[in-house]
PDB file of C-alpha atoms in Angstrom:
ATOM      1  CA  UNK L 358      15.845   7.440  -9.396  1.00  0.00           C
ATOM      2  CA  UNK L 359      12.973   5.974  -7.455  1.00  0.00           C
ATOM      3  CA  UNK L 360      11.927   6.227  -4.104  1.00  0.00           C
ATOM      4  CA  UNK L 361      12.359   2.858  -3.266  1.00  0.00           C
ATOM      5  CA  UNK L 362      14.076  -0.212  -4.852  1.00  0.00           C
ATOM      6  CA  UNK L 363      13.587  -3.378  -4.760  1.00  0.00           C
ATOM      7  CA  UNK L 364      15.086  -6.449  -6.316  1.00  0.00           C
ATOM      8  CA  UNK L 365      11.882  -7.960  -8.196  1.00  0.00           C
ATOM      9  CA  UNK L 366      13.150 -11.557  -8.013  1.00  0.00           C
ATOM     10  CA  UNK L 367      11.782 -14.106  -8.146  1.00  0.00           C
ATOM     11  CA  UNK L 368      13.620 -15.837  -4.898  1.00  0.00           C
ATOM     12  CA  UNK L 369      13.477 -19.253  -4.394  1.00  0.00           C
ATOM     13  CA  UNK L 370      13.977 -20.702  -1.165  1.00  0.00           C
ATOM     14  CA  UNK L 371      13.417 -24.680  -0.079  1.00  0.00           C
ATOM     15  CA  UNK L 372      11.152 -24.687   3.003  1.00  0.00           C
ATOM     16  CA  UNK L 373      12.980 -24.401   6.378  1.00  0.00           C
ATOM     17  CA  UNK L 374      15.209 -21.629   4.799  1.00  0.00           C
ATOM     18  CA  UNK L 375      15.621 -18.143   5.909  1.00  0.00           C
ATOM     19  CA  UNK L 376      13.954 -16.020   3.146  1.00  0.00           C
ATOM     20  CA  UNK L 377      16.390 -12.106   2.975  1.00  0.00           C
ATOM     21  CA  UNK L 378      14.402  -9.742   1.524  1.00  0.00           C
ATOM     22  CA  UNK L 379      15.867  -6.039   0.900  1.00  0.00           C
ATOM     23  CA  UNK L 380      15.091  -2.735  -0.012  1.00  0.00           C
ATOM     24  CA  UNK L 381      17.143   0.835  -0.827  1.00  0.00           C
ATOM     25  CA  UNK L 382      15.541   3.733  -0.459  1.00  0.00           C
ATOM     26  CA  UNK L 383      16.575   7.017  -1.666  1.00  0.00           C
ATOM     27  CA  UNK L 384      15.693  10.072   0.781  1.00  0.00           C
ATOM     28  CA  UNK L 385      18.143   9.914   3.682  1.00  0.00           C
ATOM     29  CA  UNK L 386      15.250  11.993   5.564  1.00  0.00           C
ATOM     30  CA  UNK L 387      12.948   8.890   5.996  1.00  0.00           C
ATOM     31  CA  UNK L 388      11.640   8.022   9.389  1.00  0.00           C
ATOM     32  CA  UNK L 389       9.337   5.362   9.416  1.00  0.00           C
ATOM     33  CA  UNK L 390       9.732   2.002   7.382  1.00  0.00           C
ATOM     34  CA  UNK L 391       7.398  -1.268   6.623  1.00  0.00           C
ATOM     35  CA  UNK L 392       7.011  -4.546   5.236  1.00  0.00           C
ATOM     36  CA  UNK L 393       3.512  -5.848   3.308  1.00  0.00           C
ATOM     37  CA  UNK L 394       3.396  -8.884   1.889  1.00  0.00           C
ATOM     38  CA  UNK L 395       0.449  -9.326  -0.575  1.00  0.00           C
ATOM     39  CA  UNK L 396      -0.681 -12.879  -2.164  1.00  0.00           C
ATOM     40  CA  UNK L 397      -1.649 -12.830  -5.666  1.00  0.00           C
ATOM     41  CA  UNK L 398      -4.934 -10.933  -6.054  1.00  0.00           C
ATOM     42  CA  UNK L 399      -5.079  -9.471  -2.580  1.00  0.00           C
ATOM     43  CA  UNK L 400      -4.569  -6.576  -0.306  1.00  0.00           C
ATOM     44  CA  UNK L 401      -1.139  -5.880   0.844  1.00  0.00           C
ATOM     45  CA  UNK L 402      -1.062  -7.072   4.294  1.00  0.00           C
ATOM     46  CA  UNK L 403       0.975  -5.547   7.115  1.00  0.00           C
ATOM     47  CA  UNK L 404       3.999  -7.742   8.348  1.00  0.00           C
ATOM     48  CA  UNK L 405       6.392  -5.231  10.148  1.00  0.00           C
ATOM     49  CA  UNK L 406       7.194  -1.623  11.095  1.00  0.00           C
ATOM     50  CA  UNK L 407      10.711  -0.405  11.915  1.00  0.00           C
ATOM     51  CA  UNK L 408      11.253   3.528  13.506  1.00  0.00           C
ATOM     52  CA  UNK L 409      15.075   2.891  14.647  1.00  0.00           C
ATOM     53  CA  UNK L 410      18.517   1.871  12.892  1.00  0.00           C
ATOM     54  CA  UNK L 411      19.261  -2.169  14.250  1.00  0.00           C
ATOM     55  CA  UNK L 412      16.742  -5.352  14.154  1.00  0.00           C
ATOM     56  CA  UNK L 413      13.079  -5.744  15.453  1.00  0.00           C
ATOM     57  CA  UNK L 414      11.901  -9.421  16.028  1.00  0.00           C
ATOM     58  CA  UNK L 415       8.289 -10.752  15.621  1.00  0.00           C
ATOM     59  CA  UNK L 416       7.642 -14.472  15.616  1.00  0.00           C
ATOM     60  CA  UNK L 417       9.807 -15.592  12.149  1.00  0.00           C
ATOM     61  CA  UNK L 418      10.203 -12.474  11.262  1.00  0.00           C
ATOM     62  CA  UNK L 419      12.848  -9.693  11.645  1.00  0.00           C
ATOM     63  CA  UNK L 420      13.540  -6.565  10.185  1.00  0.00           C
ATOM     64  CA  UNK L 421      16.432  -4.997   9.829  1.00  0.00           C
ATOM     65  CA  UNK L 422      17.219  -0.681   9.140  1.00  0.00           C
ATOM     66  CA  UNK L 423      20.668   0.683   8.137  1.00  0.00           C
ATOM     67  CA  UNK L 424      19.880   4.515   7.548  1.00  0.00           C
ATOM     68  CA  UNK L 425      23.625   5.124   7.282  1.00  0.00           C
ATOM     69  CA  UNK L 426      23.360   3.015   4.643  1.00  0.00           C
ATOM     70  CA  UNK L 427      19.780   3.873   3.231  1.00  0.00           C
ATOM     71  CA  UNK L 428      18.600  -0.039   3.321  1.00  0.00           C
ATOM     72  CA  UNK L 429      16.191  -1.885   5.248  1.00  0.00           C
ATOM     73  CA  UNK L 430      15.653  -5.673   4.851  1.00  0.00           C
ATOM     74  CA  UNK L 431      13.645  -8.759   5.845  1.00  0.00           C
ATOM     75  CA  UNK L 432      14.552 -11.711   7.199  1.00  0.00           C
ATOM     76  CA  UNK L 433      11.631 -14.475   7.406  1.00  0.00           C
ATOM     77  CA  UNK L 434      13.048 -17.786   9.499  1.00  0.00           C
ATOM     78  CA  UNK L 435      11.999 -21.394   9.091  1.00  0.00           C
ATOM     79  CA  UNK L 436      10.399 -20.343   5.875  1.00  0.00           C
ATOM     80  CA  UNK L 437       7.313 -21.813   4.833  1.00  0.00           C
ATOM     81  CA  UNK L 438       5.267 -22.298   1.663  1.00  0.00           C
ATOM     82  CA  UNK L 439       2.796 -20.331   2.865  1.00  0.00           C
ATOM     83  CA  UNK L 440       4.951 -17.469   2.609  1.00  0.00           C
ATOM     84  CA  UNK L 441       4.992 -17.414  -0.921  1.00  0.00           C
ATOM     85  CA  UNK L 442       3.945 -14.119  -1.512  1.00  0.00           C
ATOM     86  CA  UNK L 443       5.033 -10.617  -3.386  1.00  0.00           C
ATOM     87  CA  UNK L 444       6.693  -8.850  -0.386  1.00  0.00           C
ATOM     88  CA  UNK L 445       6.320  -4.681  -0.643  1.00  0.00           C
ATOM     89  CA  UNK L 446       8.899  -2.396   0.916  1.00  0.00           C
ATOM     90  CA  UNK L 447       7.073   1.038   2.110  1.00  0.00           C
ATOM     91  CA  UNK L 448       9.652   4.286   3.655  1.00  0.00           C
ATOM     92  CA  UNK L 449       7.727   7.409   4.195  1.00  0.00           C
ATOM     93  CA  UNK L 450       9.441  10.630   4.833  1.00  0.00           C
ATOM     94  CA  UNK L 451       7.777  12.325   7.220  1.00  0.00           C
ATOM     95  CA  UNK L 452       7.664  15.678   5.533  1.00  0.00           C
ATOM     96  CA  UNK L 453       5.307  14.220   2.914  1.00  0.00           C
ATOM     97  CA  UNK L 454       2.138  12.195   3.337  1.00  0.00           C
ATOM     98  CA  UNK L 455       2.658   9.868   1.331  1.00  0.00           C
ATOM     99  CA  UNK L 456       4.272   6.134   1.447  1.00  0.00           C
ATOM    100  CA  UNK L 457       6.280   5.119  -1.601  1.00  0.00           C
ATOM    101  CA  UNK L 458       6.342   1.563  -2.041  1.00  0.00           C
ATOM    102  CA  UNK L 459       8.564  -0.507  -3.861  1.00  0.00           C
ATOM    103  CA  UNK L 460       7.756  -2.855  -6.710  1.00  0.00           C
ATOM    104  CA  UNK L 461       7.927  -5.731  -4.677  1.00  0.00           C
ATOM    105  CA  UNK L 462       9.867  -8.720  -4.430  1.00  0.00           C
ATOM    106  CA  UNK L 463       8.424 -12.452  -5.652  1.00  0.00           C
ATOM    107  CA  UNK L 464       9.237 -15.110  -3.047  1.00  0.00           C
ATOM    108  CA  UNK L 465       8.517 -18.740  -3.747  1.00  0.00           C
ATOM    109  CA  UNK L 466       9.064 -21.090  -0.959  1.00  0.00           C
ATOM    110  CA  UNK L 467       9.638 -24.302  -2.256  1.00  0.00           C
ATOM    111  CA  UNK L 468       8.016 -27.342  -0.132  1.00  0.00           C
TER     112      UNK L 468
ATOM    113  CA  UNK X 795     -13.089  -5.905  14.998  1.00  0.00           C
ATOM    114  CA  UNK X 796     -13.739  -5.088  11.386  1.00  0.00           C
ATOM    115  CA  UNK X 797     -10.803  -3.968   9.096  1.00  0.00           C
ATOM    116  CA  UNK X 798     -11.360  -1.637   6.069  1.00  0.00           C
ATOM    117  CA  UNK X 799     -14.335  -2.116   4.213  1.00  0.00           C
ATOM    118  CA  UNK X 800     -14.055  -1.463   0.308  1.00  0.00           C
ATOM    119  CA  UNK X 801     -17.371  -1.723  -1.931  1.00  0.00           C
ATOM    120  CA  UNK X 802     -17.529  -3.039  -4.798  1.00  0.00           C
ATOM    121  CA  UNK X 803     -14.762  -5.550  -4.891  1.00  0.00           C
ATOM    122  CA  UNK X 804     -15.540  -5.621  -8.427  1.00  0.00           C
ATOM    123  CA  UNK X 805     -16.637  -3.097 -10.682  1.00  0.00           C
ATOM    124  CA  UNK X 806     -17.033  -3.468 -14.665  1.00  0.00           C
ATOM    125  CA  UNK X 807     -17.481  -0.043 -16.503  1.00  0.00           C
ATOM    126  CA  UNK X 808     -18.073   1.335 -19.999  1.00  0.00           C
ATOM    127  CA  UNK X 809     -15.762   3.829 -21.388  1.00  0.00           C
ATOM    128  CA  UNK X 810     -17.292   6.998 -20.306  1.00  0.00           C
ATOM    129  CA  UNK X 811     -19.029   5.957 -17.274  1.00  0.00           C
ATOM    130  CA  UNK X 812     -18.460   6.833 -13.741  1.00  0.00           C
ATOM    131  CA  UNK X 813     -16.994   4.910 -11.382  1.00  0.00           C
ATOM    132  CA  UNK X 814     -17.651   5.409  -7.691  1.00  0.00           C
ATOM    133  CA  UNK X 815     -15.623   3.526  -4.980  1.00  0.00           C
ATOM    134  CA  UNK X 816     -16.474   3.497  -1.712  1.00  0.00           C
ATOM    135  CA  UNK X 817     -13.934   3.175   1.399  1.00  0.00           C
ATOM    136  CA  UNK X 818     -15.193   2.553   5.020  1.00  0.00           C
ATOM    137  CA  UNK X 819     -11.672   2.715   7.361  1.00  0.00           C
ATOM    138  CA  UNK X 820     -11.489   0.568  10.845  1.00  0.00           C
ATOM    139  CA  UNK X 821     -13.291   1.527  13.620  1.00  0.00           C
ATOM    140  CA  UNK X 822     -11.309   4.637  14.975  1.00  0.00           C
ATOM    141  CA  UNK X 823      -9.410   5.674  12.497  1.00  0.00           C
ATOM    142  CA  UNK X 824      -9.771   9.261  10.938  1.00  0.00           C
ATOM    143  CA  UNK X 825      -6.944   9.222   8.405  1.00  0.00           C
ATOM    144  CA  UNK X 826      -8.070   7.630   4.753  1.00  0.00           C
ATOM    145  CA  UNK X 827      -5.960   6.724   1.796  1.00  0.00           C
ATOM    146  CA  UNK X 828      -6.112   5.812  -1.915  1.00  0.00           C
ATOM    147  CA  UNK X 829      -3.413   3.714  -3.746  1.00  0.00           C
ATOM    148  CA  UNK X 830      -4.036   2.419  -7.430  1.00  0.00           C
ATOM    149  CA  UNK X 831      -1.601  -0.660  -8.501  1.00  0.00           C
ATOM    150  CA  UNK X 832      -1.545  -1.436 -12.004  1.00  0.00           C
ATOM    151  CA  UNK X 833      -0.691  -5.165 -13.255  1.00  0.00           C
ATOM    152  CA  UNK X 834       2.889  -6.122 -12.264  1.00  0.00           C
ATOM    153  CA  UNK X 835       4.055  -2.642 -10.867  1.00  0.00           C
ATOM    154  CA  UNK X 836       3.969  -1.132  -7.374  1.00  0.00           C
ATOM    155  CA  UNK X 837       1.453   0.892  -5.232  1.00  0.00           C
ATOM    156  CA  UNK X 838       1.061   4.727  -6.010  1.00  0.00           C
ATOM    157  CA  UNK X 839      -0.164   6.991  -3.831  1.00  0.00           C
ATOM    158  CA  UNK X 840      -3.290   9.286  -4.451  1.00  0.00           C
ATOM    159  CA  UNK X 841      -5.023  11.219  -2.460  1.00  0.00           C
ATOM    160  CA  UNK X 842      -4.796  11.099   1.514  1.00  0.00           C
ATOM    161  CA  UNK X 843      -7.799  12.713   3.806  1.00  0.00           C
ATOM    162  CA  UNK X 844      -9.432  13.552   6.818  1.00  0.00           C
ATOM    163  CA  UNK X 845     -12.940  13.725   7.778  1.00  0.00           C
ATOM    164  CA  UNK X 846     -14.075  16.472   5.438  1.00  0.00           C
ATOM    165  CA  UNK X 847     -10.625  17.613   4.545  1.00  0.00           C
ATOM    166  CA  UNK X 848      -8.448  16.694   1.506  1.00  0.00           C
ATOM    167  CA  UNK X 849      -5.213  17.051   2.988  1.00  0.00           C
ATOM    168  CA  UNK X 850      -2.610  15.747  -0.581  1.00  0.00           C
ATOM    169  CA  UNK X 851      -4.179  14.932  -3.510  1.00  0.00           C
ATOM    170  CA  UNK X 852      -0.524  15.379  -5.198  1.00  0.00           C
ATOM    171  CA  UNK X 853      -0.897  11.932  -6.528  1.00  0.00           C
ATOM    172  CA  UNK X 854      -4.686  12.168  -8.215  1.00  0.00           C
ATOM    173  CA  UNK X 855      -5.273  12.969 -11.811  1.00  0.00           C
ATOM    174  CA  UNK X 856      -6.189  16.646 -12.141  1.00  0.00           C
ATOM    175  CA  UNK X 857      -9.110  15.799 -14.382  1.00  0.00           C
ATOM    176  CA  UNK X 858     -11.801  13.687 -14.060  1.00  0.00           C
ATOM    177  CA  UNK X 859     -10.437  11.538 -10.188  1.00  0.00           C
ATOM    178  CA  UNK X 860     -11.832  13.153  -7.114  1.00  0.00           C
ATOM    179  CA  UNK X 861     -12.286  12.055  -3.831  1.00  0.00           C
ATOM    180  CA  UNK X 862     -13.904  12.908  -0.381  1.00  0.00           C
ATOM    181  CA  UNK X 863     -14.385  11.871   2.733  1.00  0.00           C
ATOM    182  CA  UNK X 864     -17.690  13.131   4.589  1.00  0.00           C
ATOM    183  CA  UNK X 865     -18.122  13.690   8.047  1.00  0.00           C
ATOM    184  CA  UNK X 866     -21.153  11.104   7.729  1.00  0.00           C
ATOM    185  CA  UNK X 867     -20.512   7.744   5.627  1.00  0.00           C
ATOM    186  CA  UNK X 868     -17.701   6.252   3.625  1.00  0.00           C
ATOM    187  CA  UNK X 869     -14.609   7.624   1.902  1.00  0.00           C
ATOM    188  CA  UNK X 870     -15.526   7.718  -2.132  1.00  0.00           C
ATOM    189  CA  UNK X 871     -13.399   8.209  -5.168  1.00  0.00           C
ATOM    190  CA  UNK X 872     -15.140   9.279  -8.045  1.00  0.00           C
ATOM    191  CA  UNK X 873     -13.738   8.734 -11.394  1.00  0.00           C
ATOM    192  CA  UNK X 874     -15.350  10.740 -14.453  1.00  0.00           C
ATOM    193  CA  UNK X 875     -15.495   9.384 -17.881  1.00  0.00           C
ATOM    194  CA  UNK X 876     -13.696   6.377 -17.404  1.00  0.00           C
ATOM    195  CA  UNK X 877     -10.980   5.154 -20.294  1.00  0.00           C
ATOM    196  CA  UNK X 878      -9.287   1.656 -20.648  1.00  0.00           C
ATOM    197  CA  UNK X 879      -6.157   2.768 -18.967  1.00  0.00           C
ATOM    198  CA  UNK X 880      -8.176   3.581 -15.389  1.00  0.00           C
ATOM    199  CA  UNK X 881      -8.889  -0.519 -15.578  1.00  0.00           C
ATOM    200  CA  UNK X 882      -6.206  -1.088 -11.775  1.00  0.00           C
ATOM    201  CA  UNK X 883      -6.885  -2.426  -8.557  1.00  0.00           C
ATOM    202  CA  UNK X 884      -7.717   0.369  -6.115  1.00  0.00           C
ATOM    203  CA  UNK X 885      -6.690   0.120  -2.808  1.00  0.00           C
ATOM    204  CA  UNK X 886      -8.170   2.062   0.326  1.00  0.00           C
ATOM    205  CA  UNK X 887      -5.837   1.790   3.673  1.00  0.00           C
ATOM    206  CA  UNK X 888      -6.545   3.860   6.895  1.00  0.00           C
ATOM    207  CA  UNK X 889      -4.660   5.310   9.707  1.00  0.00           C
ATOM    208  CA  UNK X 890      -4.806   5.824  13.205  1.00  0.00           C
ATOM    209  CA  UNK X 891      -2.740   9.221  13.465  1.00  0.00           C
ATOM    210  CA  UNK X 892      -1.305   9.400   9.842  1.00  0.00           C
ATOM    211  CA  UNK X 893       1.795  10.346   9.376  1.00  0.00           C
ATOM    212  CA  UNK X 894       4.555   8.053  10.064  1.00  0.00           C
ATOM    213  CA  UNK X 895       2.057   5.597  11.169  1.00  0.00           C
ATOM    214  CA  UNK X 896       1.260   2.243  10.014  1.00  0.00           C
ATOM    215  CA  UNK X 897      -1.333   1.930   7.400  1.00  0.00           C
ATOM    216  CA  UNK X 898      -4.010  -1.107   7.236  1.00  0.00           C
ATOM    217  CA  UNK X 899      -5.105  -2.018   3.471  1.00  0.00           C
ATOM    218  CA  UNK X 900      -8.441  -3.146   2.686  1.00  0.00           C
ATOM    219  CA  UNK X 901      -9.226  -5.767   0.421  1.00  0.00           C
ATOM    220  CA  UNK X 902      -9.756  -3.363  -2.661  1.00  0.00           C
ATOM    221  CA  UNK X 903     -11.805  -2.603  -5.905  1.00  0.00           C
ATOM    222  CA  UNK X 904     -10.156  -3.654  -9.236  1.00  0.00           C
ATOM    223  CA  UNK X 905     -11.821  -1.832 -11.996  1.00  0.00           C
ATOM    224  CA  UNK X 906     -12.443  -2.800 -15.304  1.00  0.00           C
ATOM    225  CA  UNK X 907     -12.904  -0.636 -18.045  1.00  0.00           C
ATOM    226  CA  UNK X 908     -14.514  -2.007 -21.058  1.00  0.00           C
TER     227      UNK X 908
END
């Protein structure tokens, strides 16, 4: 079973759309959780960081984190084509250095 | 306020050649990273350190990958003797406080391996 899953799409959405992004993860010890999106040939970029079970809000994006439930998703409002992008879940554990990504999820928004 | 530095962006390398990547984190941070991502799959962790100290290397090749991170100068992974099947992007992303803490990608090295 790996660390993190994610579904590897592609999603489609028509611009203006909310874009739902999600991610299981498989250690019910995790603490800390993020969101990278990385454009074709780039560096993942940081997006969000959630700590705490319920939603954090920045700009058109919110993230959401059900431990109970071992999921955390994405939301991106009012999406744009600009946010086509491969979007990469990351959980670490806190016992272990390391993040464990996910294989990321291909969203295409379409104009 | 510069980000993380990588050098080369691009490197091109005979099989059995070394390959040396270099890794300058942002301004302030202390905690250094390697990921490698192969076409089409995800990020994998492997090595994380601190000025002078290898703290996990539990995700690095036990022959012929090393890495360090001086107390002077840039982070560097080293690979010995490269083969076709090191040819990846490698990532470098740094950290405040490590940890649980956010970590800040820079734009990478993608090695080829001729």
């Amino acid at each position: 079973q790996k660390e993190v899953e994610q579904n590897s799409g592609p999603l489609s959405v028509p611009e203006g759309a909310i874009a739902s992004l999600n991610c299981t993860y498989s250690d019910r010890g995790s603490q800390s959780f993020f969101w990278y999106r990385q454009y074709s040939g780039k560096s993942p970029e940081l997006i969000m960081s959630i700590y705490s079970n319920g939603d954090k809000e920045d700009g058109r994006f919110t993230a959401q984190l059900n431990k109970a439930s071992q999921y955390v998703s994405l939301l991106i409002r009012d999406s744009q084509p600009s946010d086509s992008a491969t979007y990469l879940c990351a959980v670490n554990t806190g016992y272990s250095n390391q993040f464990y990504f996910g294989t990321g999820t291909s969203l295409t928004v379409i104009p | 306020n510069a980000g993380v530095m990588q050098n080369p962006r691009h490197l091109v390398r005979r099989r059995g050649q070394e390959a040396r990547l270099r890794c300058s984190p942002v301004k302030g941070h202390s905690h250094v990273y390697w990921y490698r991502q192969l076409p089409e799959e995800g990020l994998k962790f492997m090595v994380y350190l601190q000025k002078e100290n290898i703290i996990d290397e539990s995700g690095m090749p036990k022959e012929r990958f090393s890495a360090e991170f001086p107390k002077e100068g840039p982070s560097i992974l080293r690979i010995q003797q490269v083969v076709r099947g090191d040819s990846a992007a490698y990532f470098c992303a740094s950290s405040k406080r490590g940890g649980l803490n956010e970590q800040f990608f820079g734009p990478g090295t993608r090695l080829t391996v001729l």
